[in-house]
Structure formats: C-alpha cells, structure tokens
CSV table of C-alpha atoms in Angstrom, one decimal:
chain,number,residue,atom,x,y,z
A,1455,GLY,CA,231.8,-97.4,181.9
A,1456,GLN,CA,233.0,-98.8,178.6
A,1457,GLN,CA,231.9,-102.3,177.8
A,1458,LEU,CA,233.3,-104.6,175.2
A,1459,ASN,CA,231.0,-107.5,174.0
A,1460,GLN,CA,233.2,-110.4,172.9
A,1461,SER,CA,231.8,-113.4,171.2
A,1462,PRO,CA,231.6,-116.3,171.2
A,1463,GLN,CA,232.3,-117.0,174.8
A,1464,SER,CA,233.7,-120.4,174.0
A,1465,MET,CA,234.6,-122.4,170.9
A,1466,PHE,CA,235.1,-126.1,170.5
A,1467,ILE,CA,236.8,-126.9,167.2
A,1468,GLN,CA,238.9,-129.6,165.6
A,1469,GLU,CA,242.5,-129.2,164.8
A,1470,GLY,CA,242.9,-127.6,161.4
A,1471,GLU,CA,239.7,-125.6,161.5
A,1472,ASP,CA,239.7,-121.8,161.1
A,1473,VAL,CA,238.5,-119.7,164.0
A,1474,SER,CA,236.7,-116.3,164.0
A,1475,MET,CA,235.8,-114.2,167.0
A,1476,ASN,CA,234.8,-110.6,167.4
A,1477,CYS,CA,234.5,-107.7,169.8
A,1478,THR,CA,232.0,-104.9,169.6
A,1479,SER,CA,231.3,-101.8,171.6
A,1480,SER,CA,228.9,-98.8,171.5
A,1481,SER,CA,231.8,-96.5,171.7
A,1482,ILE,CA,234.5,-95.5,169.2
A,1483,PHE,CA,238.1,-96.3,169.8
A,1484,ASN,CA,241.4,-95.4,168.1
A,1485,THR,CA,243.2,-98.6,169.1
A,1486,TRP,CA,242.2,-102.2,169.4
A,1487,LEU,CA,244.4,-104.9,171.0
A,1488,TRP,CA,244.1,-108.6,171.0
A,1489,TYR,CA,245.7,-110.7,173.8
A,1490,LYS,CA,246.0,-114.4,174.4
A,1491,GLN,CA,246.2,-116.0,177.8
A,1492,ASP,CA,247.5,-119.5,178.1
A,1493,PRO,CA,246.5,-121.6,181.1
A,1494,GLY,CA,248.5,-120.6,184.1
A,1495,GLU,CA,250.0,-117.6,182.4
A,1496,GLY,CA,249.3,-113.9,182.0
A,1497,PRO,CA,247.9,-112.3,178.8
A,1498,VAL,CA,250.3,-111.9,175.9
A,1499,LEU,CA,249.8,-109.2,173.2
A,1500,LEU,CA,249.1,-110.8,169.8
A,1501,ILE,CA,248.2,-107.9,167.6
A,1502,ALA,CA,247.7,-104.1,167.9
A,1503,LEU,CA,245.5,-102.2,165.5
A,1504,TYR,CA,245.8,-98.4,165.2
A,1505,LYS,CA,243.8,-97.4,162.2
A,1506,ALA,CA,240.2,-98.0,161.1
A,1507,GLY,CA,240.0,-100.6,158.4
A,1508,GLU,CA,243.5,-101.8,159.2
A,1509,LEU,CA,244.1,-105.5,158.6
A,1510,THR,CA,247.2,-106.9,160.4
A,1511,SER,CA,248.6,-110.4,160.4
A,1512,ASN,CA,250.8,-112.3,162.9
A,1513,GLY,CA,251.5,-115.7,161.5
A,1514,ARG,CA,248.3,-117.6,161.2
A,1515,LEU,CA,246.5,-114.8,163.1
A,1516,THR,CA,244.8,-111.9,161.3
A,1517,ALA,CA,243.0,-109.1,163.0
A,1518,GLN,CA,240.9,-106.3,161.6
A,1519,PHE,CA,240.0,-102.8,163.0
A,1520,GLY,CA,236.4,-102.3,162.0
A,1521,ILE,CA,235.7,-99.4,159.7
A,1522,THR,CA,233.1,-98.0,162.2
A,1523,ARG,CA,235.9,-98.0,164.9
A,1524,LYS,CA,233.4,-99.8,167.2
A,1525,ASP,CA,234.5,-103.4,166.5
A,1526,SER,CA,237.4,-105.7,165.8
A,1527,PHE,CA,237.8,-109.2,164.5
A,1528,LEU,CA,240.4,-111.9,165.1
A,1529,ASN,CA,240.8,-114.9,162.8
A,1530,ILE,CA,243.0,-117.9,163.3
A,1531,SER,CA,243.6,-120.1,160.3
A,1532,ALA,CA,244.4,-123.8,160.4
A,1533,SER,CA,244.3,-124.1,164.2
A,1534,ILE,CA,246.9,-126.2,166.0
A,1535,PRO,CA,246.9,-127.5,169.6
A,1536,SER,CA,249.0,-124.6,171.0
A,1537,ASP,CA,246.2,-122.2,169.9
A,1538,VAL,CA,244.2,-123.4,173.0
A,1539,GLY,CA,243.7,-120.6,175.5
A,1540,ILE,CA,241.6,-117.5,176.1
A,1541,TYR,CA,241.6,-114.6,173.7
A,1542,PHE,CA,240.8,-111.1,174.9
A,1543,CYS,CA,240.1,-107.9,173.0
A,1544,ALA,CA,241.1,-104.7,174.8
A,1545,VAL,CA,241.0,-101.0,174.2
A,1546,PRO,CA,243.0,-98.3,175.8
A,1547,GLY,CA,241.3,-95.3,177.3
A,1548,ARG,CA,241.5,-92.9,180.2
A,1549,SER,CA,240.3,-93.5,183.7
A,1550,ASN,CA,238.4,-90.9,185.7
A,1551,PHE,CA,241.8,-90.0,187.2
A,1552,GLY,CA,243.3,-89.4,183.7
A,1553,ASN,CA,245.4,-92.5,183.7
A,1554,GLU,CA,245.8,-94.7,180.7
A,1555,LYS,CA,243.9,-97.9,181.3
A,1556,LEU,CA,242.9,-101.0,179.4
A,1557,THR,CA,239.3,-102.2,179.2
A,1558,PHE,CA,239.1,-105.9,178.4
A,1559,GLY,CA,236.4,-108.0,176.8
A,1560,THR,CA,235.2,-111.1,178.7
A,1561,GLY,CA,237.3,-113.4,176.5
A,1562,THR,CA,236.7,-116.2,174.1
A,1563,ARG,CA,237.9,-119.6,175.4
A,1564,LEU,CA,239.2,-121.8,172.5
A,1565,THR,CA,239.3,-125.6,173.0
A,1566,ILE,CA,240.5,-128.0,170.4
A,1567,ILE,CA,238.8,-131.4,170.3
A,1568,PRO,CA,241.0,-134.4,169.6
B,971,GLU,CA,259.4,-114.2,178.6
B,972,THR,CA,257.3,-111.0,178.7
B,973,GLY,CA,259.8,-108.9,180.7
B,974,VAL,CA,257.4,-108.7,183.7
B,975,THR,CA,258.1,-111.2,186.5
B,976,GLN,CA,255.7,-112.0,189.3
B,977,THR,CA,256.4,-114.0,192.5
B,978,PRO,CA,255.1,-116.2,193.9
B,979,ARG,CA,253.2,-118.0,191.2
B,980,HIS,CA,250.9,-119.6,193.7
B,981,LEU,CA,249.9,-118.6,197.2
B,982,VAL,CA,247.6,-120.2,199.7
B,983,MET,CA,246.8,-118.2,202.8
B,984,GLY,CA,244.4,-118.0,205.7
B,985,MET,CA,242.2,-115.0,206.3
B,986,THR,CA,244.3,-113.8,209.2
B,987,ASN,CA,247.7,-114.1,207.4
B,988,LYS,CA,249.8,-111.2,206.0
B,989,LYS,CA,251.6,-111.8,202.7
B,990,SER,CA,253.0,-109.8,199.8
B,991,LEU,CA,253.0,-110.2,196.0
B,992,LYS,CA,255.9,-109.0,194.1
B,993,CYS,CA,256.3,-107.7,190.5
B,994,GLU,CA,259.4,-106.7,188.7
B,995,GLN,CA,259.6,-105.3,185.1
B,996,HIS,CA,262.7,-105.3,183.0
B,997,LEU,CA,261.3,-103.2,180.1
B,998,GLY,CA,262.2,-99.7,181.3
B,999,HIS,CA,258.5,-98.7,181.5
B,1000,ASN,CA,257.3,-95.9,183.7
B,1001,ALA,CA,253.9,-97.2,184.7
B,1002,MET,CA,252.8,-100.3,186.5
B,1003,TYR,CA,249.4,-101.8,187.3
B,1004,TRP,CA,247.7,-104.4,189.4
B,1005,TYR,CA,244.8,-106.3,188.0
B,1006,LYS,CA,242.5,-108.9,189.5
B,1007,GLN,CA,241.2,-111.7,187.3
B,1008,SER,CA,238.3,-113.7,188.7
B,1009,ALA,CA,236.5,-116.6,186.9
B,1010,LYS,CA,234.1,-115.4,184.2
B,1011,LYS,CA,234.7,-111.7,184.8
B,1012,PRO,CA,236.8,-109.3,182.8
B,1013,LEU,CA,240.1,-108.2,184.2
B,1014,GLU,CA,239.6,-105.6,186.8
B,1015,LEU,CA,242.1,-102.8,187.2
B,1016,MET,CA,243.0,-102.3,190.9
B,1017,PHE,CA,245.9,-99.8,191.1
B,1018,VAL,CA,248.0,-97.7,188.8
B,1019,TYR,CA,251.4,-96.3,189.5
B,1020,ASN,CA,252.8,-93.7,187.2
B,1021,PHE,CA,256.4,-92.5,187.7
B,1022,LYS,CA,256.3,-94.3,191.2
B,1023,GLU,CA,253.4,-92.2,192.3
B,1024,GLN,CA,250.1,-94.0,193.0
B,1025,THR,CA,247.7,-92.3,190.7
B,1026,GLU,CA,244.7,-94.5,190.9
B,1027,ASN,CA,243.0,-96.7,193.4
B,1028,ASN,CA,240.0,-98.3,191.7
B,1029,SER,CA,237.8,-98.6,194.8
B,1030,VAL,CA,239.9,-101.4,196.1
B,1031,PRO,CA,239.3,-102.5,199.8
B,1032,SER,CA,242.0,-101.4,202.2
B,1033,ARG,CA,243.0,-105.0,202.9
B,1034,PHE,CA,245.0,-104.6,199.6
B,1035,SER,CA,247.9,-102.2,200.0
B,1036,PRO,CA,250.2,-101.4,197.0
B,1037,GLU,CA,253.8,-100.2,197.3
B,1038,CYS,CA,256.0,-99.0,194.5
B,1039,PRO,CA,259.6,-98.3,195.7
B,1040,ASN,CA,260.9,-97.5,192.2
B,1041,SER,CA,259.7,-97.7,188.6
B,1042,SER,CA,260.7,-101.3,188.2
B,1043,HIS,CA,259.2,-102.9,191.3
B,1044,LEU,CA,255.6,-103.1,192.5
B,1045,PHE,CA,254.3,-104.9,195.6
B,1046,LEU,CA,250.8,-105.8,196.7
B,1047,HIS,CA,250.6,-106.3,200.5
B,1048,LEU,CA,247.7,-108.5,201.6
B,1049,HIS,CA,246.1,-108.7,205.1
B,1050,THR,CA,242.9,-110.2,206.5
B,1051,LEU,CA,241.6,-111.2,203.1
B,1052,GLN,CA,238.2,-112.8,202.4
B,1053,PRO,CA,237.4,-115.9,200.4
B,1054,GLU,CA,236.1,-113.8,197.6
B,1055,ASP,CA,239.6,-112.4,197.1
B,1056,SER,CA,240.7,-115.7,195.7
B,1057,ALA,CA,241.7,-114.9,192.1
B,1058,LEU,CA,244.6,-114.5,189.7
B,1059,TYR,CA,246.5,-111.2,190.4
B,1060,LEU,CA,248.2,-109.9,187.4
B,1061,CYS,CA,250.9,-107.2,187.2
B,1062,ALA,CA,251.4,-105.2,184.0
B,1063,SER,CA,253.6,-102.3,182.9
B,1064,SER,CA,253.6,-99.8,180.0
B,1065,GLN,CA,255.3,-96.7,178.8
B,1066,GLU,CA,252.9,-93.9,179.5
B,1067,HIS,CA,252.7,-90.7,177.6
B,1068,GLU,CA,253.7,-92.3,174.3
B,1069,GLY,CA,250.4,-92.8,172.8
B,1070,ASN,CA,248.3,-96.0,173.1
B,1071,GLN,CA,251.2,-98.3,174.1
B,1072,PRO,CA,250.0,-101.8,175.0
B,1073,GLN,CA,250.5,-103.1,178.5
B,1074,HIS,CA,252.7,-106.1,179.1
B,1075,PHE,CA,251.6,-108.6,181.7
B,1076,GLY,CA,253.3,-111.0,184.1
B,1077,ASP,CA,252.2,-114.6,184.5
B,1078,GLY,CA,250.3,-113.7,187.7
B,1079,THR,CA,250.0,-115.0,191.2
B,1080,ARG,CA,247.2,-117.5,191.8
B,1081,LEU,CA,245.9,-116.6,195.2
B,1082,SER,CA,243.7,-119.0,197.3
B,1083,ILE,CA,242.1,-117.8,200.6
B,1084,LEU,CA,241.2,-120.6,203.0
C-alpha cells in the first residue's frame, strides 16, 4: 500500500524558533494535506495543497507541494506554546473498494522546551 | 469546533462488556469514517460509509460492528474486545464525489480495555 515517510519523528525546540518538517513518498499525488492533532483531540486540517509547486500559508504556517509531486513540506515560523502537538501529512487516494480514503504519515511530535 | 462530535470522550470497559461509540456530523457530508489511532502507528481506516451504505470494511475483526442509521450519525458497537483494542477511535466525515475533499475529524473516544 501507499506509505508516507514523515520526518522528523519528533522535535524539541525553544519558543520563537522556526520549525521544518517534511513528508515523502515513492508515489505521485495530486493533493497533499497537513493536519495537526492537539493532545486529547482529533486531527484538524491546517493546509490543503492541490497543485505541484504550490506554496500556501496559514498564518505562521507555510506548506509546499513538491514539484515532483512525491513530497511536501511544512514550516512554522516563530513557534509559540500552542504549536505543541502532532503534525500529520496525508494524501487522498482510492481504496481497493473504490472509496476515497486518506493515507496518513506517522506524524511529527513537536515539543517546546521552556 | 470541527462539526464532528463524538461521545463519549473516554470509555473504560472490561473484555466482556458491550458498549457503543457515537459520532454525529453537522457538516452536511455524505460519507463517514471510523479510524483507529494506536500509539506510534499511523491512523488506520476501519470502516467507510458512503450515502449510508457500508462500502468498506478494512479487515476489521467482527467484535467491532458499525451502524449508520442516516448520513449524519455513525455508531461503532463494541463487544468482547481485547486489550490490544485500547486506542483512540476517531470519526471523520467528508463530501465524496467532489474531488479530493479533506476529511474532518471529531475529537475521538479514548478507549481502554481492562
């Protein structure tokens, strides 16, 4: 099946630092999604990318759809305490039954050190 | 507020108990999903309901039984679960057949099997 390699698995940073994470695959996709999951809550969509090379921002978050269509990047500038959580990349696809399904990366856990 | 509400938020049950998880979406979507999220593993798709019809069972054991009485409500009936079933169970919804529309998640039910 499809597999998304997300890195790094975890990050320990100080408040104010910039953050970069990425997601790669051996397959080509037409859409890349980035979700964030706060402790005790479900994933929330941050950014959706629909075109190769696209660069999209949401506040301090910027995501890019890789030109090869096999990867995507998420950057967070000037991190703040509420950025703590797990960030997931995801790609839509079709299951063997023809249903739309999301494949998720393994996540990047972001921790801010006091 | 994501528009997808799950109850209960936490559930502790013995292996011989029968319980149900509930999900309700207020987004007017026509597809609903159950996912399992275990520690250090990607989200695993369990079931897909499209237009109230179950269209996918992703090799889930029969001790998990889904029910979708209408396009806004989704249940997951649990019986004779095993300790390895302890996990966060997430419900999601989306609008199928409109391109790669992102899925919207509830906050999940944290299930612990004693």
